[in-house]
PDB file of C-alpha atoms and ligand atoms in Angstrom:
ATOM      1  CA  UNK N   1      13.546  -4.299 -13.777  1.00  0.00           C
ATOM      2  CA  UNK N   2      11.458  -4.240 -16.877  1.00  0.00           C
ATOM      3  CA  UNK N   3      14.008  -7.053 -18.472  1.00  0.00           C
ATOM      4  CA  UNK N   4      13.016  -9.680 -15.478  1.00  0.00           C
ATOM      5  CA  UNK N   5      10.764 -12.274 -16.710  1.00  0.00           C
ATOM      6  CA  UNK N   6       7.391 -10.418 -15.874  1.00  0.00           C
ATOM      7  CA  UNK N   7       5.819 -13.993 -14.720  1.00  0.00           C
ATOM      8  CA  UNK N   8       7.231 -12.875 -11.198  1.00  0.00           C
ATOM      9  CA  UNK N   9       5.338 -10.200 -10.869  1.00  0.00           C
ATOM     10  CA  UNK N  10       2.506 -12.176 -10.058  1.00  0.00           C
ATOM     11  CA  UNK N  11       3.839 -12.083  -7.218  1.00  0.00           C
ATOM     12  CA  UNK N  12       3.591  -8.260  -6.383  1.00  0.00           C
ATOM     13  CA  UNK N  13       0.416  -6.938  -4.464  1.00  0.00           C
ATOM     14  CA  UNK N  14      -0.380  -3.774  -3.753  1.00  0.00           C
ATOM     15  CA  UNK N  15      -2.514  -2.474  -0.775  1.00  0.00           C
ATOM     16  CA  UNK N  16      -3.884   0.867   0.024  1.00  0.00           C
ATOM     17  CA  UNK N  17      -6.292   1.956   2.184  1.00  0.00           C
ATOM     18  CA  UNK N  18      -6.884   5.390   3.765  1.00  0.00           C
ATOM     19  CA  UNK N  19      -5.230   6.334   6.710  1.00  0.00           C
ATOM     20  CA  UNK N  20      -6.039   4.773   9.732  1.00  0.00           C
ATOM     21  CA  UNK N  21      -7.967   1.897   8.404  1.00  0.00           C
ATOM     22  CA  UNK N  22      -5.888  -0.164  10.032  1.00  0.00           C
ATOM     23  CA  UNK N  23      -3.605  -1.464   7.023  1.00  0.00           C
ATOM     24  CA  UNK N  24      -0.374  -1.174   8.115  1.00  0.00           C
ATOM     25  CA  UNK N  25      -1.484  -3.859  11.464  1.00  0.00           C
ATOM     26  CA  UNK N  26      -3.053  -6.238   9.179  1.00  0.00           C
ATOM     27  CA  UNK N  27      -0.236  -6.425   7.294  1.00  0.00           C
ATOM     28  CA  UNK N  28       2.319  -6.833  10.027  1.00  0.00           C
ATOM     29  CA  UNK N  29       0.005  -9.343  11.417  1.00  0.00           C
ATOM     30  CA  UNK N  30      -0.026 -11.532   7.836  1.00  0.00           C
ATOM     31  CA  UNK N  31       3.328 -10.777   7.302  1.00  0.00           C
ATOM     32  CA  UNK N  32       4.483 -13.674   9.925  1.00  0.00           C
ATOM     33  CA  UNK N  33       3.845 -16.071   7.285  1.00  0.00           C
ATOM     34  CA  UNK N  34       6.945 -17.039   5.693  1.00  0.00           C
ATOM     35  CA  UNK N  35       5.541 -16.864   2.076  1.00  0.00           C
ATOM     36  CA  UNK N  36       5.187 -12.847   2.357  1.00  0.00           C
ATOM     37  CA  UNK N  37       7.433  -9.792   3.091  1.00  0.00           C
ATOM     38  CA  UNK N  38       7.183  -6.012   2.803  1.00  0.00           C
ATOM     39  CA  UNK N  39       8.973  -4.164   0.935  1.00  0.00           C
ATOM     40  CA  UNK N  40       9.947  -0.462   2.837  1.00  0.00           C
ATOM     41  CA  UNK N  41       9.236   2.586   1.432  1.00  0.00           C
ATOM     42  CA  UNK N  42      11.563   5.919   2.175  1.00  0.00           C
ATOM     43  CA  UNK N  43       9.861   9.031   2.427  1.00  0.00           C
ATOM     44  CA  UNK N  44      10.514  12.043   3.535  1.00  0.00           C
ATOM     45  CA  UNK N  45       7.626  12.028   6.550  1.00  0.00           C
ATOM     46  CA  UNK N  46       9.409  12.709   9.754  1.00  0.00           C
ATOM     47  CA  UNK N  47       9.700   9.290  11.992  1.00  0.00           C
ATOM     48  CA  UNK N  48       6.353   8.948  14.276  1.00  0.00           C
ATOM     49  CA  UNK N  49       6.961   7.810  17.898  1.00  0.00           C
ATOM     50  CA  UNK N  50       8.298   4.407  17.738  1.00  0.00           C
ATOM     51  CA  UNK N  51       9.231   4.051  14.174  1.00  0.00           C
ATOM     52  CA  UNK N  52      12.686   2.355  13.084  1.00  0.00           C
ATOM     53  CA  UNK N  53      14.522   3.732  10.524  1.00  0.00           C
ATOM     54  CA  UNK N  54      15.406   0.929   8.061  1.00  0.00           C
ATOM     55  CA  UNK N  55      12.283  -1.347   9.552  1.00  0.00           C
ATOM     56  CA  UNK N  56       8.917   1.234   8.888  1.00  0.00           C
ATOM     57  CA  UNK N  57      10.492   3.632   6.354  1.00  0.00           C
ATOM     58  CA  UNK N  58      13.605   4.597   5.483  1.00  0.00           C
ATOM     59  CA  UNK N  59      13.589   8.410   6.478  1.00  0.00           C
ATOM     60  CA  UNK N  60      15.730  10.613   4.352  1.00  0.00           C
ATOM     61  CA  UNK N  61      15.297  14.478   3.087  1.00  0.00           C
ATOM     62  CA  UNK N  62      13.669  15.779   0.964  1.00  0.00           C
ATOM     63  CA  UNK N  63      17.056  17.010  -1.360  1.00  0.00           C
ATOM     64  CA  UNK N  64      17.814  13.732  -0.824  1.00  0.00           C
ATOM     65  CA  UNK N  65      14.479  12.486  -2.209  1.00  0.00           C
ATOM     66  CA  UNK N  66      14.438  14.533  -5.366  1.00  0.00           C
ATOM     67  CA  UNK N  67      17.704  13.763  -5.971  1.00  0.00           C
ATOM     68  CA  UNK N  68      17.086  10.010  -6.195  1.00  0.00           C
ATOM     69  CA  UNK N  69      13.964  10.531  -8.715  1.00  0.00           C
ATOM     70  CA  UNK N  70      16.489  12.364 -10.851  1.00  0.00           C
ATOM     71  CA  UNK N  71      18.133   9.159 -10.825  1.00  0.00           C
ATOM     72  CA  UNK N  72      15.609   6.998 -11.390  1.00  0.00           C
ATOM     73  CA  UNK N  73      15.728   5.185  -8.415  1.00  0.00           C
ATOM     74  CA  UNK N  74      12.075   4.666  -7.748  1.00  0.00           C
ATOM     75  CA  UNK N  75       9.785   2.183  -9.469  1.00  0.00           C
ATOM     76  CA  UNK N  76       6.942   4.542  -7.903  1.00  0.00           C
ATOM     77  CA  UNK N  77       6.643   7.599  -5.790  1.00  0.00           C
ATOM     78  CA  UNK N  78       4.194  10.057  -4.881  1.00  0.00           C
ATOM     79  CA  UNK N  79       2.948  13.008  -2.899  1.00  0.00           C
ATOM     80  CA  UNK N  80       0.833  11.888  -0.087  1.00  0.00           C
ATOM     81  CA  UNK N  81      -0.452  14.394   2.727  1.00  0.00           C
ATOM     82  CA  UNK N  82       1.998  16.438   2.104  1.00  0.00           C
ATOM     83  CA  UNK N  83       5.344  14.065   2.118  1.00  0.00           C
ATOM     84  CA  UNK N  84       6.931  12.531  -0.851  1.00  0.00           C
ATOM     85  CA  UNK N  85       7.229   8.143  -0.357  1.00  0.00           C
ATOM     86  CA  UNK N  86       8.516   6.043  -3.152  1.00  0.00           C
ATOM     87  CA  UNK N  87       9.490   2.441  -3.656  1.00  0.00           C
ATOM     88  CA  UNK N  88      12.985   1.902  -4.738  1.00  0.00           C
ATOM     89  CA  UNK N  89      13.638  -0.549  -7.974  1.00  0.00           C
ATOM     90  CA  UNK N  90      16.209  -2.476  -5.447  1.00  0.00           C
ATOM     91  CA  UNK N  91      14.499  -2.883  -2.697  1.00  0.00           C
ATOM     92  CA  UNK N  92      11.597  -4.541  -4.931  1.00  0.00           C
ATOM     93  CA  UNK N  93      13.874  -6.830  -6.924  1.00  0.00           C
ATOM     94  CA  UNK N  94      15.474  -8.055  -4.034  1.00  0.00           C
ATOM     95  CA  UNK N  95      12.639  -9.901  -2.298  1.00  0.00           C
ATOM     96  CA  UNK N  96      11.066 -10.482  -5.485  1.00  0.00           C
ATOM     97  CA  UNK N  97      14.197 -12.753  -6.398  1.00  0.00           C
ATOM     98  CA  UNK N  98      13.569 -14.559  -3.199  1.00  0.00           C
ATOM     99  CA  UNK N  99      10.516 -15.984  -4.404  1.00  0.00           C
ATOM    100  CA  UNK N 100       8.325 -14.233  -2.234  1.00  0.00           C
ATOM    101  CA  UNK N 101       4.913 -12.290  -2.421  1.00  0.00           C
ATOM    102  CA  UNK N 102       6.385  -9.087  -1.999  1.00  0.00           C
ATOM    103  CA  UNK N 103       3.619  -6.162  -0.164  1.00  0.00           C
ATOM    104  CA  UNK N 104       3.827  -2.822  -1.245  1.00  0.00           C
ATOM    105  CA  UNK N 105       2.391  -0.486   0.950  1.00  0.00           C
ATOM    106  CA  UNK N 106       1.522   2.616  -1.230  1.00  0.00           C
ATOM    107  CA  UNK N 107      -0.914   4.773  -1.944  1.00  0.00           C
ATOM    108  CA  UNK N 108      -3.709   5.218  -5.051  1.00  0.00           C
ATOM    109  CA  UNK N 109      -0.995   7.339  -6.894  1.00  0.00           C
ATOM    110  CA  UNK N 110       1.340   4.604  -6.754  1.00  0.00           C
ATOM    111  CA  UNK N 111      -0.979   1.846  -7.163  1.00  0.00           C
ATOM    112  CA  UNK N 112      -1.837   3.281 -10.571  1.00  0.00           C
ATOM    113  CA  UNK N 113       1.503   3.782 -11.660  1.00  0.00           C
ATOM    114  CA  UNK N 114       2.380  -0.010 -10.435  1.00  0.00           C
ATOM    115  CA  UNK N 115      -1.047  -1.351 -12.589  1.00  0.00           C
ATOM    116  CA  UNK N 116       0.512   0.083 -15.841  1.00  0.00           C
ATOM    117  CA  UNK N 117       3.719  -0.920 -15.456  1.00  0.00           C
ATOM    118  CA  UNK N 118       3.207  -4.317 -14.076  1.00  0.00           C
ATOM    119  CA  UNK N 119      -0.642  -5.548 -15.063  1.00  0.00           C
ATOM    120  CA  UNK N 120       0.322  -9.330 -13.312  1.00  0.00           C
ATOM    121  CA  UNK N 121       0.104  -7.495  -9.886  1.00  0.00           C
ATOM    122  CA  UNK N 122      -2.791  -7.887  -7.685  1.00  0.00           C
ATOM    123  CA  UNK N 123      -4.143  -4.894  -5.963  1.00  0.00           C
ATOM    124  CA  UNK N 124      -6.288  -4.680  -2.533  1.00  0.00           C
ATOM    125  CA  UNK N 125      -7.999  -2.112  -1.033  1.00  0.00           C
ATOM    126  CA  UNK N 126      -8.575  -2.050   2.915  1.00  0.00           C
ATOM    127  CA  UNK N 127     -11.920   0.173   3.995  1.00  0.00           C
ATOM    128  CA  UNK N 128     -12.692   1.549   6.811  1.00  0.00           C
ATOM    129  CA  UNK N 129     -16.421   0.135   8.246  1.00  0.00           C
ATOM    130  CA  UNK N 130     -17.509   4.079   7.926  1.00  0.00           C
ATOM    131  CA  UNK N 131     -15.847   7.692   7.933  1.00  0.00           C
ATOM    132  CA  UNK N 132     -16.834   8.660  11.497  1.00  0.00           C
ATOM    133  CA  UNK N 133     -14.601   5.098  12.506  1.00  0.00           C
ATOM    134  CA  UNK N 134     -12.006   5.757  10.343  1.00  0.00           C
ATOM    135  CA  UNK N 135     -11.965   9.419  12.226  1.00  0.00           C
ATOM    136  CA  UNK N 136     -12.176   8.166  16.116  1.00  0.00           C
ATOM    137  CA  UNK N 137      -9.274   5.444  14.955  1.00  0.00           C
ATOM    138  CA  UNK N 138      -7.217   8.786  13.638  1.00  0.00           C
ATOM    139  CA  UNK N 139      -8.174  10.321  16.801  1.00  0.00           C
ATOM    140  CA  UNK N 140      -7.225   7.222  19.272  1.00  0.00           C
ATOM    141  CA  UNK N 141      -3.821   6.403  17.731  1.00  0.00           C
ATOM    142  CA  UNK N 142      -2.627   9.747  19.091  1.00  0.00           C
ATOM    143  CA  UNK N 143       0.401   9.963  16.238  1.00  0.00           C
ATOM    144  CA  UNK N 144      -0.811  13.266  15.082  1.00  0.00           C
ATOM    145  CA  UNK N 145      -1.315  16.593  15.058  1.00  0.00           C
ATOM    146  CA  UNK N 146      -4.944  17.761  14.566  1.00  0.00           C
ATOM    147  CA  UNK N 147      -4.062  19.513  11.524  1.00  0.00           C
ATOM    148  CA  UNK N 148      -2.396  16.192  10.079  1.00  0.00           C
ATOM    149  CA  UNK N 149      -5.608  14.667  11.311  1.00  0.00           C
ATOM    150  CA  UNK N 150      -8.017  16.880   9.566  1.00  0.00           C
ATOM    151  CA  UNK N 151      -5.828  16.389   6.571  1.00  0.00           C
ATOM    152  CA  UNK N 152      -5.763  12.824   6.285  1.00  0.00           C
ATOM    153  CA  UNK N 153      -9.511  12.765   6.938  1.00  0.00           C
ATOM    154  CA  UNK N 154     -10.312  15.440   3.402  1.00  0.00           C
ATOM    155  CA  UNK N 155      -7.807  12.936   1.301  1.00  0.00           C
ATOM    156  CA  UNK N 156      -9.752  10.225   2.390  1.00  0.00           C
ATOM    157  CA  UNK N 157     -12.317  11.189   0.704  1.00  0.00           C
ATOM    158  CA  UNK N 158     -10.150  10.514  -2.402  1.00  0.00           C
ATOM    159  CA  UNK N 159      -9.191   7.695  -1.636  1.00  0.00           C
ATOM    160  CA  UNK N 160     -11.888   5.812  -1.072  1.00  0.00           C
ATOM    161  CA  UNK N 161     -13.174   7.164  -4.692  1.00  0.00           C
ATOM    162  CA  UNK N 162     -10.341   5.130  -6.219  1.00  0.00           C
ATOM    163  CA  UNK N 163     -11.646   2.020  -4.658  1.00  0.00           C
ATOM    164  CA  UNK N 164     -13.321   0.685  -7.633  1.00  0.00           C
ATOM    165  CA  UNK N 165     -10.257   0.243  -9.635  1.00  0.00           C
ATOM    166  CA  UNK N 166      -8.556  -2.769  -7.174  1.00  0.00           C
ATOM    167  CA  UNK N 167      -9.061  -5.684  -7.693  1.00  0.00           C
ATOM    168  CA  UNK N 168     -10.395  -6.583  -4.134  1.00  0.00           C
ATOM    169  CA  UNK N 169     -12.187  -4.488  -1.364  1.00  0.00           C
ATOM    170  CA  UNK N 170     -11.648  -5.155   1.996  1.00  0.00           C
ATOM    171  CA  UNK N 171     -13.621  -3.807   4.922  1.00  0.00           C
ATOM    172  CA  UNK N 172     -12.042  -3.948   8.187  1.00  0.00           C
ATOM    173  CA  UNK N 173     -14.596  -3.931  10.489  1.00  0.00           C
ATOM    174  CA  UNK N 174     -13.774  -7.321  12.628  1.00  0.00           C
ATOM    175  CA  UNK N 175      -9.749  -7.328  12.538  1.00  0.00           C
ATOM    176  CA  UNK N 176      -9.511 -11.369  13.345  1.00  0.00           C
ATOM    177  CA  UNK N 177     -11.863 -11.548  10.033  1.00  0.00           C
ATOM    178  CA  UNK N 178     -10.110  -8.777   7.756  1.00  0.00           C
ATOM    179  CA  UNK N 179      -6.893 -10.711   8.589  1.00  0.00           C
ATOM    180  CA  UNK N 180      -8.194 -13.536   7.453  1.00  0.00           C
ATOM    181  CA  UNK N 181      -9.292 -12.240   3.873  1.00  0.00           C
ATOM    182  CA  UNK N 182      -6.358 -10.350   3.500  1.00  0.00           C
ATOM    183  CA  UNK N 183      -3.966 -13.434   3.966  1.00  0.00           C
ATOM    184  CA  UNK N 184      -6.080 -15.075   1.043  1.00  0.00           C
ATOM    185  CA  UNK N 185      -5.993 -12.432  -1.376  1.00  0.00           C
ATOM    186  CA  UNK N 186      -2.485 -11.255  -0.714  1.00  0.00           C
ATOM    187  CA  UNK N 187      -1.764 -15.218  -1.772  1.00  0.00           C
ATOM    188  CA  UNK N 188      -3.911 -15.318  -4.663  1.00  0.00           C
ATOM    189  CA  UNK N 189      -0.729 -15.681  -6.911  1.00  0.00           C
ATOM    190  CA  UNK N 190      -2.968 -18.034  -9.254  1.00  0.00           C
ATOM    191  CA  UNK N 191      -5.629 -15.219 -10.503  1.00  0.00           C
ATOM    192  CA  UNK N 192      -5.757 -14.908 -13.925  1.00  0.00           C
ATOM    193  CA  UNK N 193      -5.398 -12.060 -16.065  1.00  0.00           C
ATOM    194  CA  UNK N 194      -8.911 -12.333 -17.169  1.00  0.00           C
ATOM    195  CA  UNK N 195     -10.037 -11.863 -13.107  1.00  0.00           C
ATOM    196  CA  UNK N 196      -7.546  -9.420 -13.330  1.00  0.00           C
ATOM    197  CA  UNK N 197      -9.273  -7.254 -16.008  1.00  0.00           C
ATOM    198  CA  UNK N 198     -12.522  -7.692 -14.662  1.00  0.00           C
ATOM    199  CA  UNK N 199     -14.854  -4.241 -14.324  1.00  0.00           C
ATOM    200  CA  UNK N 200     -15.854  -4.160 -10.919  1.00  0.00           C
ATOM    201  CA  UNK N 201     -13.789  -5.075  -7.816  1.00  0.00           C
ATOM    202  CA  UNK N 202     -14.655  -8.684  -5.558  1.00  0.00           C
ATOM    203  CA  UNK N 203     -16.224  -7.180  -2.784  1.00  0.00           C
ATOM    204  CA  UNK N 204     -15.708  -9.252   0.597  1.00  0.00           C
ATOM    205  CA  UNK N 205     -19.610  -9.911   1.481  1.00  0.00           C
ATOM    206  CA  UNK N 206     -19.845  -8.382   4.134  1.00  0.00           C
ATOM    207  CA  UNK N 207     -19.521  -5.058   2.601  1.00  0.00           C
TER     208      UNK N 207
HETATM  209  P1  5GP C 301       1.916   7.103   6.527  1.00  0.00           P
HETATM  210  O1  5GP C 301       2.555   8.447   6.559  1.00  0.00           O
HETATM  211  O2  5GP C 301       0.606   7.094   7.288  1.00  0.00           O
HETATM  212  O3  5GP C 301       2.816   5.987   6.920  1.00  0.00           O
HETATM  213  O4  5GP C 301       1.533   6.819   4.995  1.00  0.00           O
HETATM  214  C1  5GP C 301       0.786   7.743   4.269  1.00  0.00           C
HETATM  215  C2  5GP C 301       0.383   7.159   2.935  1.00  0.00           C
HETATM  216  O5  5GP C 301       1.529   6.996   2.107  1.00  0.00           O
HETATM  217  C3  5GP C 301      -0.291   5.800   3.001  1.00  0.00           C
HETATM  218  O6  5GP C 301      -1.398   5.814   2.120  1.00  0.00           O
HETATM  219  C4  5GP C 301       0.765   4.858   2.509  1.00  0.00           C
HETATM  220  O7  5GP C 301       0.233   3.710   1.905  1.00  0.00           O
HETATM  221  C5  5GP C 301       1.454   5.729   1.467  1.00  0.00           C
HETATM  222  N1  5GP C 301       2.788   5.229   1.109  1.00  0.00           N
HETATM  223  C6  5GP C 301       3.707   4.665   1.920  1.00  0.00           C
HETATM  224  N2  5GP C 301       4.795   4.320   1.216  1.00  0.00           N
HETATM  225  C7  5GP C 301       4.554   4.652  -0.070  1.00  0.00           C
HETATM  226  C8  5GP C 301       5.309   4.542  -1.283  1.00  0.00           C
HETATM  227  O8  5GP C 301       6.428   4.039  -1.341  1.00  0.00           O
HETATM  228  N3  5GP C 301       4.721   5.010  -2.414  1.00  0.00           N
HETATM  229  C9  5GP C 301       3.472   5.587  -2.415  1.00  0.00           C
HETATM  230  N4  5GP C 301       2.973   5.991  -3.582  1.00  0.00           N
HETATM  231  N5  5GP C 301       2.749   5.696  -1.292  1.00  0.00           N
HETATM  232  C10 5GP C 301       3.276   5.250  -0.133  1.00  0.00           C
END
């Protein structure tokens, strides 16, 4: 991976956001544009209702999971709420070769790792408008246990501490409008290294 000429990693962006602020829809929603796919993550999370192996995640075991860090498999991976996820070298080269901008859906850990190793990437953070929303959106999709719930909600905490280190924040407050932003930054392939290094994040102004 490292031997690929690193100009096409402008082309990698990462996004994070806490759970249930709505990330994973915006991105499905952007992701009809033909300029932008997502690369799937496999993690050891058990499938939600509705989930396709192969399509959301690629579900395998944990024994399984350890086994391919061992073999260096992963570009990135993480603990997160409990579950292991990781992004696989492969899977990443593979749509990056077909001159794509090329989502990865990960986490702060991840993102961090990603920075580092590829400084050309451009990373986005998606807010929720306030904690209580982010809570009753937890609450409403009705994927998980209360205990899963109450988890999710203490990490987010966390989460949203490691804001400040993308290089855009996002609040999704109005989805039509978040869409919108997200589409632009996702295929801001142009920003410079300079933006890139900048101290604070560009906060959309609604914020
Ligand atoms: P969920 O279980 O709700 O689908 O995802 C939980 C968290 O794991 C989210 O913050 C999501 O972005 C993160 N995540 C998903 N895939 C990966 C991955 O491959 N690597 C890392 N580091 N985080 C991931």
């Amino acid at each position: 991976m490292d031997k690929i000429n690193h100009e096409v990693f402008k082309n990698l962006c990462v996004v994070s956001a806490p759970s249930g602020a709505g990330k994973t829809s915006l991105i499905k929603k952007i992701c009809s544009s033909e300029k932008i796919s997502v690369c799937v993550s496999e993690t050891t999370r058990k499938p939600r209702k509705g989930e396709i192996n192969g399509t959301d995640y690629i579900f395998i075991d944990e024994k399984e999971f350890l086994l391919r860090v061992k073999k260096e498999i992963y570009i990135e991976h993480a603990l997160v709420h409990g579950n292991y996820y990781g992004t696989s070298i492969d899977s990443v080269s593979q749509l990056l070769n077909k001159d794509k901008v090329v989502i990865l859906e990960i986490d702060y850990q991840g993102a961090e790792i990603i920075k580092i190793r590829f400084p050309l990437s451009r990373h986005i953070f998606v807010l929720p408008p306030s904690l209580k929303i982010l809570e009753k959106r937890l609450r409403e999709r009705g994927t998980d246990t209360e205990d899963v719930i109450l988890k999710r909600l203490e990490n987010a905490k966390i989460e949203i501490s490691k804001a400040q280190h993308y290089d855009y924040i996002l609040v999704n407050d109005d989805f039509q409008l978040a869409e919108k932003k997200l589409l632009s930054y996702v295929l801001d392939t142009d920003m410079t290294i300079d933006e890139k290094n900048r101290k604070e994040p560009l906060i959309d102004k609604d914020f």
